[in-house]
């Protein structure tokens, strides 16, 4: 086994160039180093499994839902002098209105419903009043589609969930997802209100949220790190279990020189380096991934089929294919393996 005083050549080479001689400054070399050290103190060879794959967010054309359009004569609308609805509809039929971005389209749908409701008492023509009432009902029925497109259908969310920006940072100076967590909390609250037909909710904040999504990539980093942690913790657990089921670390439960080395590595590397990173990823997951799960879950009735598989793998916390469920199982199994191995020497953590 090579010593730890020199930099090891590990893949990817870029990670080594970035981290220099300290493998614990970046997630991938840190987790590889951890498996190597577990193997070293147990006097065996490390075995690295392939990292499980993640999928990019489905393409926008597969996420955006078609919005139903009303079939109401423009001459009828032009007769609504004095009603705000006349101007709302005029905005939609303008050149800019025909290419509305999803967030602006949602704003338009809300304004249409509110303006139509305000206008309805002023309409004397019974047939047209009935037609407008039907239009309001139709807009309310299709509102979840506009909400979906303004959240999961926007281009900006692709940057937030990109897998091309590596792993969640190790020991950052500040909380990397604090602003994003506030954003998604506000967005979830607004969506819940809209689903309850509380149309007075302000969407003024949403444009800034989309801009931050375009400048951030933390959700994708968290997904990458969850997969990395799962694979390397499973690798480490396999090494620990081989020793547990093979030659005992201690005879008659009495500590020895090797158990001292193993225990020292447990505290200096696993407790001081790996566990804080696991906690950081868990905190990021709770602050960001779980609220995005709720953002999708509340809209499940309109969720495109092409999106469902991605959602169940990357956002769902306890689904059969959930990568987060796999991470939970890997962390639990790894903790149990350490407790069992050190327990052979009367050194069980927490005892």
Tab-separated table of C-alpha atoms in Angstrom:
chain	number	residue	atom	x	y	z
A	1	UNK	CA	0.000	0.000	0.000
A	2	UNK	CA	1.382	3.461	-0.816
A	3	UNK	CA	1.961	5.873	2.053
A	4	UNK	CA	-0.241	8.843	2.775
A	5	UNK	CA	2.625	11.374	2.666
A	6	UNK	CA	2.545	11.623	-1.116
A	7	UNK	CA	-0.343	12.445	-3.384
A	8	UNK	CA	-1.924	9.367	-4.902
A	9	UNK	CA	-2.797	9.276	-8.563
A	10	UNK	CA	-6.519	8.638	-8.581
A	11	UNK	CA	-9.262	9.113	-11.125
A	12	UNK	CA	-10.387	11.547	-12.117
A	13	UNK	CA	-7.052	13.317	-12.603
A	14	UNK	CA	-8.785	16.671	-12.429
A	15	UNK	CA	-9.904	15.968	-8.868
A	16	UNK	CA	-6.299	15.406	-7.845
A	17	UNK	CA	-5.148	18.612	-9.483
A	18	UNK	CA	-7.850	20.521	-7.651
A	19	UNK	CA	-7.310	18.949	-4.244
A	20	UNK	CA	-3.512	18.800	-4.283
A	21	UNK	CA	-2.156	16.552	-1.554
A	22	UNK	CA	-5.257	16.746	0.631
A	23	UNK	CA	-7.763	14.078	-0.436
A	24	UNK	CA	-10.230	15.333	2.180
A	25	UNK	CA	-10.894	18.679	0.503
A	26	UNK	CA	-13.180	17.236	-2.187
A	27	UNK	CA	-15.875	14.589	-2.001
A	28	UNK	CA	-14.707	12.023	-4.571
A	29	UNK	CA	-11.057	11.691	-3.464
A	30	UNK	CA	-12.173	11.823	0.185
A	31	UNK	CA	-14.519	8.871	-0.182
A	32	UNK	CA	-11.967	6.884	-2.211
A	33	UNK	CA	-9.331	7.616	0.431
A	34	UNK	CA	-11.703	6.487	3.151
A	35	UNK	CA	-12.242	3.074	1.534
A	36	UNK	CA	-8.474	2.708	1.080
A	37	UNK	CA	-7.818	3.481	4.745
A	38	UNK	CA	-10.485	1.049	5.909
A	39	UNK	CA	-8.814	-1.629	3.803
A	40	UNK	CA	-5.354	-0.669	5.058
A	41	UNK	CA	-6.141	-0.901	8.776
A	42	UNK	CA	-7.962	-4.208	8.177
A	43	UNK	CA	-4.918	-5.484	6.255
A	44	UNK	CA	-6.764	-6.185	3.034
A	45	UNK	CA	-7.114	-4.678	-0.437
A	46	UNK	CA	-9.688	-2.010	-1.282
A	47	UNK	CA	-12.369	-2.799	-3.816
A	48	UNK	CA	-14.196	0.032	-5.531
A	49	UNK	CA	-17.638	-0.502	-7.003
A	50	UNK	CA	-18.882	1.468	-9.984
A	51	UNK	CA	-20.768	4.588	-9.026
A	52	UNK	CA	-24.511	4.215	-9.712
A	53	UNK	CA	-25.809	6.518	-12.398
A	54	UNK	CA	-28.217	9.416	-12.186
A	55	UNK	CA	-30.350	10.822	-14.976
A	56	UNK	CA	-30.597	14.394	-16.083
A	57	UNK	CA	-33.904	16.147	-15.582
A	58	UNK	CA	-36.188	15.217	-18.509
A	59	UNK	CA	-35.942	17.565	-21.482
A	60	UNK	CA	-38.098	20.656	-21.370
A	61	UNK	CA	-40.212	19.534	-24.292
A	62	UNK	CA	-41.070	16.433	-22.270
A	63	UNK	CA	-41.843	18.430	-19.133
A	64	UNK	CA	-44.013	21.245	-20.508
A	65	UNK	CA	-47.717	20.503	-20.693
A	66	UNK	CA	-49.949	21.926	-23.458
A	67	UNK	CA	-52.270	24.652	-22.221
A	68	UNK	CA	-55.888	24.436	-23.405
A	69	UNK	CA	-57.133	27.578	-25.117
A	70	UNK	CA	-60.602	29.092	-24.844
A	71	UNK	CA	-62.828	29.351	-27.887
A	72	UNK	CA	-64.579	32.645	-27.257
A	73	UNK	CA	-65.361	35.154	-29.956
A	74	UNK	CA	-63.226	38.282	-29.885
A	75	UNK	CA	-66.254	40.398	-30.809
A	76	UNK	CA	-67.841	39.401	-27.517
A	77	UNK	CA	-64.752	40.514	-25.619
A	78	UNK	CA	-64.622	43.804	-27.487
A	79	UNK	CA	-68.125	44.533	-26.199
A	80	UNK	CA	-66.884	44.444	-22.606
A	81	UNK	CA	-66.041	48.135	-22.422
A	82	UNK	CA	-65.272	49.113	-18.862
A	83	UNK	CA	-64.243	45.596	-17.870
A	84	UNK	CA	-60.626	44.817	-17.064
A	85	UNK	CA	-61.026	41.500	-18.857
A	86	UNK	CA	-60.982	43.369	-22.176
A	87	UNK	CA	-57.392	44.475	-21.526
A	88	UNK	CA	-56.276	41.134	-20.108
A	89	UNK	CA	-57.443	39.307	-23.229
A	90	UNK	CA	-55.888	42.002	-25.406
A	91	UNK	CA	-52.546	41.328	-23.736
A	92	UNK	CA	-52.819	37.620	-24.540
A	93	UNK	CA	-53.635	38.209	-28.197
A	94	UNK	CA	-50.748	40.618	-28.693
A	95	UNK	CA	-47.516	39.498	-30.343
A	96	UNK	CA	-45.765	39.173	-26.976
A	97	UNK	CA	-48.729	37.350	-25.492
A	98	UNK	CA	-48.464	34.576	-28.045
A	99	UNK	CA	-44.973	33.642	-26.808
A	100	UNK	CA	-45.474	34.031	-23.058
A	101	UNK	CA	-42.941	32.386	-20.801
A	102	UNK	CA	-44.506	29.873	-18.362
A	103	UNK	CA	-44.423	32.215	-15.360
A	104	UNK	CA	-46.085	35.033	-17.304
A	105	UNK	CA	-48.650	32.584	-18.646
A	106	UNK	CA	-49.540	31.581	-15.084
A	107	UNK	CA	-49.906	35.250	-14.165
A	108	UNK	CA	-52.166	35.731	-17.181
A	109	UNK	CA	-54.379	32.776	-16.239
A	110	UNK	CA	-54.821	34.190	-12.735
A	111	UNK	CA	-55.572	37.688	-14.032
A	112	UNK	CA	-58.088	36.279	-16.497
A	113	UNK	CA	-60.007	34.446	-13.761
A	114	UNK	CA	-60.020	37.453	-11.449
A	115	UNK	CA	-60.990	39.916	-14.192
A	116	UNK	CA	-63.711	37.606	-15.519
A	117	UNK	CA	-65.187	37.209	-12.040
A	118	UNK	CA	-65.211	40.989	-11.587
A	119	UNK	CA	-66.792	41.481	-14.992
A	120	UNK	CA	-69.500	38.844	-14.675
A	121	UNK	CA	-71.993	40.943	-12.620
A	122	UNK	CA	-71.874	43.691	-15.289
A	123	UNK	CA	-72.927	41.410	-18.149
A	124	UNK	CA	-76.622	41.715	-19.011
A	125	UNK	CA	-76.608	39.211	-21.862
A	126	UNK	CA	-77.587	35.925	-20.213
A	127	UNK	CA	-76.072	33.742	-22.933
A	128	UNK	CA	-72.725	35.517	-22.785
A	129	UNK	CA	-72.744	35.486	-18.976
A	130	UNK	CA	-73.169	31.735	-19.147
A	131	UNK	CA	-70.333	31.495	-21.658
A	132	UNK	CA	-68.052	33.574	-19.445
A	133	UNK	CA	-68.949	31.475	-16.407
A	134	UNK	CA	-67.914	28.405	-18.387
A	135	UNK	CA	-64.671	30.137	-19.323
A	136	UNK	CA	-63.904	30.828	-15.665
A	137	UNK	CA	-64.550	27.183	-14.774
A	138	UNK	CA	-62.353	26.053	-17.665
A	139	UNK	CA	-59.514	28.334	-16.566
A	140	UNK	CA	-59.742	27.062	-12.991
A	141	UNK	CA	-59.658	23.492	-14.267
A	142	UNK	CA	-56.525	24.103	-16.328
A	143	UNK	CA	-54.781	26.237	-13.693
A	144	UNK	CA	-52.732	23.242	-12.389
A	145	UNK	CA	-51.237	22.904	-15.881
A	146	UNK	CA	-50.096	26.530	-15.821
A	147	UNK	CA	-48.680	26.025	-12.312
A	148	UNK	CA	-46.757	22.937	-13.425
A	149	UNK	CA	-45.288	24.737	-16.435
A	150	UNK	CA	-44.269	27.722	-14.273
A	151	UNK	CA	-42.423	25.469	-11.828
A	152	UNK	CA	-41.182	22.243	-13.428
A	153	UNK	CA	-41.539	23.453	-17.017
A	154	UNK	CA	-39.145	26.402	-16.837
A	155	UNK	CA	-35.725	26.254	-18.456
A	156	UNK	CA	-33.943	27.622	-15.385
A	157	UNK	CA	-34.603	24.536	-13.263
A	158	UNK	CA	-32.369	22.489	-15.558
A	159	UNK	CA	-29.301	24.362	-14.268
A	160	UNK	CA	-30.249	23.724	-10.657
A	161	UNK	CA	-30.482	19.973	-11.272
A	162	UNK	CA	-27.578	19.606	-13.699
A	163	UNK	CA	-25.233	16.707	-12.946
A	164	UNK	CA	-22.292	18.387	-14.648
A	165	UNK	CA	-21.048	20.408	-11.662
A	166	UNK	CA	-19.530	17.674	-9.518
A	167	UNK	CA	-20.297	17.011	-5.888
A	168	UNK	CA	-21.709	18.927	-2.953
A	169	UNK	CA	-18.843	20.883	-1.356
A	170	UNK	CA	-16.861	19.588	1.603
A	171	UNK	CA	-16.730	21.982	4.583
A	172	UNK	CA	-18.097	25.124	2.847
A	173	UNK	CA	-17.777	28.447	4.646
A	174	UNK	CA	-21.524	29.025	4.621
A	175	UNK	CA	-24.682	27.046	3.982
A	176	UNK	CA	-24.644	26.432	0.207
A	177	UNK	CA	-28.431	26.073	-0.059
A	178	UNK	CA	-29.743	28.643	2.415
A	179	UNK	CA	-31.147	31.036	-0.213
A	180	UNK	CA	-32.436	28.202	-2.376
A	181	UNK	CA	-34.190	26.680	0.637
A	182	UNK	CA	-36.010	29.953	1.321
A	183	UNK	CA	-36.972	30.165	-2.348
A	184	UNK	CA	-38.484	26.699	-2.578
A	185	UNK	CA	-40.341	27.213	0.708
A	186	UNK	CA	-41.937	30.377	-0.692
A	187	UNK	CA	-42.743	28.656	-3.970
A	188	UNK	CA	-44.331	25.665	-2.243
A	189	UNK	CA	-46.469	27.967	-0.109
A	190	UNK	CA	-47.641	29.854	-3.207
A	191	UNK	CA	-48.466	26.636	-5.083
A	192	UNK	CA	-50.504	25.298	-2.163
A	193	UNK	CA	-52.491	28.542	-2.053
A	194	UNK	CA	-53.104	28.455	-5.798
A	195	UNK	CA	-54.283	24.857	-5.587
A	196	UNK	CA	-56.813	25.967	-2.980
A	197	UNK	CA	-57.961	28.640	-5.490
A	198	UNK	CA	-56.546	31.467	-3.388
A	199	UNK	CA	-55.619	33.633	-6.357
A	200	UNK	CA	-54.563	36.614	-4.283
A	201	UNK	CA	-51.116	35.100	-3.782
A	202	UNK	CA	-48.301	37.266	-5.127
A	203	UNK	CA	-45.898	35.752	-7.661
A	204	UNK	CA	-43.613	38.786	-7.736
A	205	UNK	CA	-40.833	36.768	-6.071
A	206	UNK	CA	-40.909	33.906	-8.576
A	207	UNK	CA	-38.838	35.596	-11.295
A	208	UNK	CA	-35.942	36.073	-8.863
A	209	UNK	CA	-36.266	32.432	-7.817
A	210	UNK	CA	-35.893	31.295	-11.427
A	211	UNK	CA	-32.831	33.515	-11.854
A	212	UNK	CA	-31.157	31.931	-8.822
A	213	UNK	CA	-31.967	28.468	-10.168
A	214	UNK	CA	-30.111	29.400	-13.328
A	215	UNK	CA	-27.067	30.479	-11.336
A	216	UNK	CA	-26.967	27.517	-8.957
A	217	UNK	CA	-26.471	23.756	-9.314
A	218	UNK	CA	-26.773	22.504	-5.756
A	219	UNK	CA	-29.619	20.055	-6.331
A	220	UNK	CA	-27.584	18.177	-8.929
A	221	UNK	CA	-24.549	18.211	-6.650
A	222	UNK	CA	-26.591	16.704	-3.829
A	223	UNK	CA	-27.784	13.932	-6.138
A	224	UNK	CA	-24.203	13.212	-7.232
A	225	UNK	CA	-23.001	13.139	-3.619
A	226	UNK	CA	-25.812	10.846	-2.508
A	227	UNK	CA	-24.782	8.320	-5.149
A	228	UNK	CA	-21.088	8.674	-4.247
A	229	UNK	CA	-21.747	8.202	-0.522
A	230	UNK	CA	-23.978	5.193	-1.161
A	231	UNK	CA	-21.364	3.423	-3.287
A	232	UNK	CA	-18.347	4.100	-1.093
A	233	UNK	CA	-20.129	3.392	2.181
A	234	UNK	CA	-21.239	0.075	0.699
A	235	UNK	CA	-17.625	-0.599	-0.321
A	236	UNK	CA	-16.464	0.148	3.203
A	237	UNK	CA	-19.225	-1.968	4.736
A	238	UNK	CA	-18.176	-4.924	2.592
A	239	UNK	CA	-14.606	-4.642	3.899
A	240	UNK	CA	-15.822	-4.408	7.494
A	241	UNK	CA	-18.128	-7.390	7.099
A	242	UNK	CA	-15.356	-9.496	5.579
A	243	UNK	CA	-13.315	-8.917	8.732
A	244	UNK	CA	-16.283	-9.423	11.052
A	245	UNK	CA	-17.075	-12.764	9.466
A	246	UNK	CA	-13.416	-13.787	9.152
A	247	UNK	CA	-10.542	-13.569	11.590
A	248	UNK	CA	-11.681	-11.684	14.726
A	249	UNK	CA	-10.148	-8.270	15.235
A	250	UNK	CA	-9.640	-9.112	18.919
A	251	UNK	CA	-9.362	-12.405	20.737
A	252	UNK	CA	-11.460	-12.830	23.886
A	253	UNK	CA	-12.727	-9.275	23.455
A	254	UNK	CA	-9.403	-7.784	24.481
A	255	UNK	CA	-8.051	-4.750	22.577
A	256	UNK	CA	-4.698	-5.113	20.837
A	257	UNK	CA	-2.367	-3.038	18.678
A	258	UNK	CA	-4.412	-3.528	15.520
A	259	UNK	CA	-7.694	-2.678	17.226
A	260	UNK	CA	-6.064	0.530	18.494
A	261	UNK	CA	-5.098	1.415	14.918
A	262	UNK	CA	-8.596	0.598	13.661
A	263	UNK	CA	-10.252	2.612	16.413
A	264	UNK	CA	-7.940	5.583	15.776
A	265	UNK	CA	-8.823	5.537	12.061
A	266	UNK	CA	-12.526	5.256	12.965
A	267	UNK	CA	-12.380	8.454	15.006
A	268	UNK	CA	-9.834	10.456	12.981
A	269	UNK	CA	-11.291	9.714	9.551
A	270	UNK	CA	-14.833	8.359	9.776
A	271	UNK	CA	-16.041	10.490	12.689
A	272	UNK	CA	-14.028	13.640	11.920
A	273	UNK	CA	-14.161	13.653	8.115
A	274	UNK	CA	-16.813	11.359	6.668
A	275	UNK	CA	-19.644	11.846	9.128
A	276	UNK	CA	-19.596	15.672	8.876
A	277	UNK	CA	-19.896	15.354	5.108
A	278	UNK	CA	-22.732	12.855	5.443
A	279	UNK	CA	-24.450	15.335	7.771
A	280	UNK	CA	-23.923	18.207	5.322
A	281	UNK	CA	-25.457	16.207	2.475
A	282	UNK	CA	-28.346	15.195	4.733
A	283	UNK	CA	-28.954	18.816	5.717
A	284	UNK	CA	-28.871	19.872	2.066
A	285	UNK	CA	-31.288	17.079	1.240
A	286	UNK	CA	-33.739	18.188	3.928
A	287	UNK	CA	-33.450	21.858	2.969
A	288	UNK	CA	-33.649	21.442	-0.812
A	289	UNK	CA	-34.463	17.975	-2.166
A	290	UNK	CA	-37.371	17.233	0.182
A	291	UNK	CA	-39.137	20.553	-0.600
A	292	UNK	CA	-38.727	19.840	-4.305
A	293	UNK	CA	-40.265	16.438	-3.677
A	294	UNK	CA	-43.266	18.248	-2.159
A	295	UNK	CA	-43.393	20.641	-5.122
A	296	UNK	CA	-43.751	17.650	-7.427
A	297	UNK	CA	-45.964	15.583	-5.120
A	298	UNK	CA	-48.646	18.261	-4.778
A	299	UNK	CA	-48.819	18.428	-8.586
A	300	UNK	CA	-48.907	14.683	-9.189
A	301	UNK	CA	-52.296	14.824	-10.898
A	302	UNK	CA	-50.748	16.676	-13.854
A	303	UNK	CA	-47.211	15.240	-13.653
A	304	UNK	CA	-46.178	14.020	-17.134
A	305	UNK	CA	-45.527	10.309	-17.398
A	306	UNK	CA	-42.036	11.040	-18.724
A	307	UNK	CA	-41.283	12.901	-15.474
A	308	UNK	CA	-42.579	10.269	-13.051
A	309	UNK	CA	-39.648	7.854	-13.310
A	310	UNK	CA	-37.143	10.663	-12.762
A	311	UNK	CA	-39.144	11.948	-9.791
A	312	UNK	CA	-39.325	8.526	-8.137
A	313	UNK	CA	-35.567	8.030	-8.484
A	314	UNK	CA	-34.186	11.484	-7.699
A	315	UNK	CA	-36.746	13.246	-5.493
A	316	UNK	CA	-38.839	10.623	-3.718
A	317	UNK	CA	-37.484	9.874	-0.254
A	318	UNK	CA	-38.898	6.389	0.221
A	319	UNK	CA	-39.950	5.054	-3.178
A	320	UNK	CA	-38.773	1.642	-4.324
A	321	UNK	CA	-36.200	3.157	-6.697
A	322	UNK	CA	-35.311	6.186	-4.534
A	323	UNK	CA	-31.589	6.933	-4.403
A	324	UNK	CA	-32.218	8.611	-1.021
A	325	UNK	CA	-33.700	5.422	0.353
A	326	UNK	CA	-30.580	3.607	-0.857
A	327	UNK	CA	-28.380	6.198	0.879
A	328	UNK	CA	-30.281	5.768	4.153
A	329	UNK	CA	-29.803	2.006	3.981
A	330	UNK	CA	-26.080	2.367	3.165
A	331	UNK	CA	-25.475	4.727	6.102
A	332	UNK	CA	-27.357	2.475	8.509
A	333	UNK	CA	-25.562	-0.680	7.373
A	334	UNK	CA	-22.176	1.034	7.615
A	335	UNK	CA	-22.846	2.245	11.148
A	336	UNK	CA	-23.925	-1.250	12.222
A	337	UNK	CA	-20.803	-2.799	10.694
A	338	UNK	CA	-18.517	-0.433	12.600
A	339	UNK	CA	-20.372	-1.090	15.838
A	340	UNK	CA	-20.122	-4.838	15.340
A	341	UNK	CA	-16.419	-4.821	14.447
A	342	UNK	CA	-15.321	-2.574	17.312
A	343	UNK	CA	-17.701	-4.456	19.583
A	344	UNK	CA	-15.442	-7.502	19.157
A	345	UNK	CA	-12.879	-5.587	21.190
A	346	UNK	CA	-15.207	-4.046	23.756
A	347	UNK	CA	-14.870	-0.747	21.893
A	348	UNK	CA	-18.384	-0.482	20.480
A	349	UNK	CA	-19.129	3.210	19.740
A	350	UNK	CA	-21.721	4.651	22.081
A	351	UNK	CA	-21.466	1.751	24.509
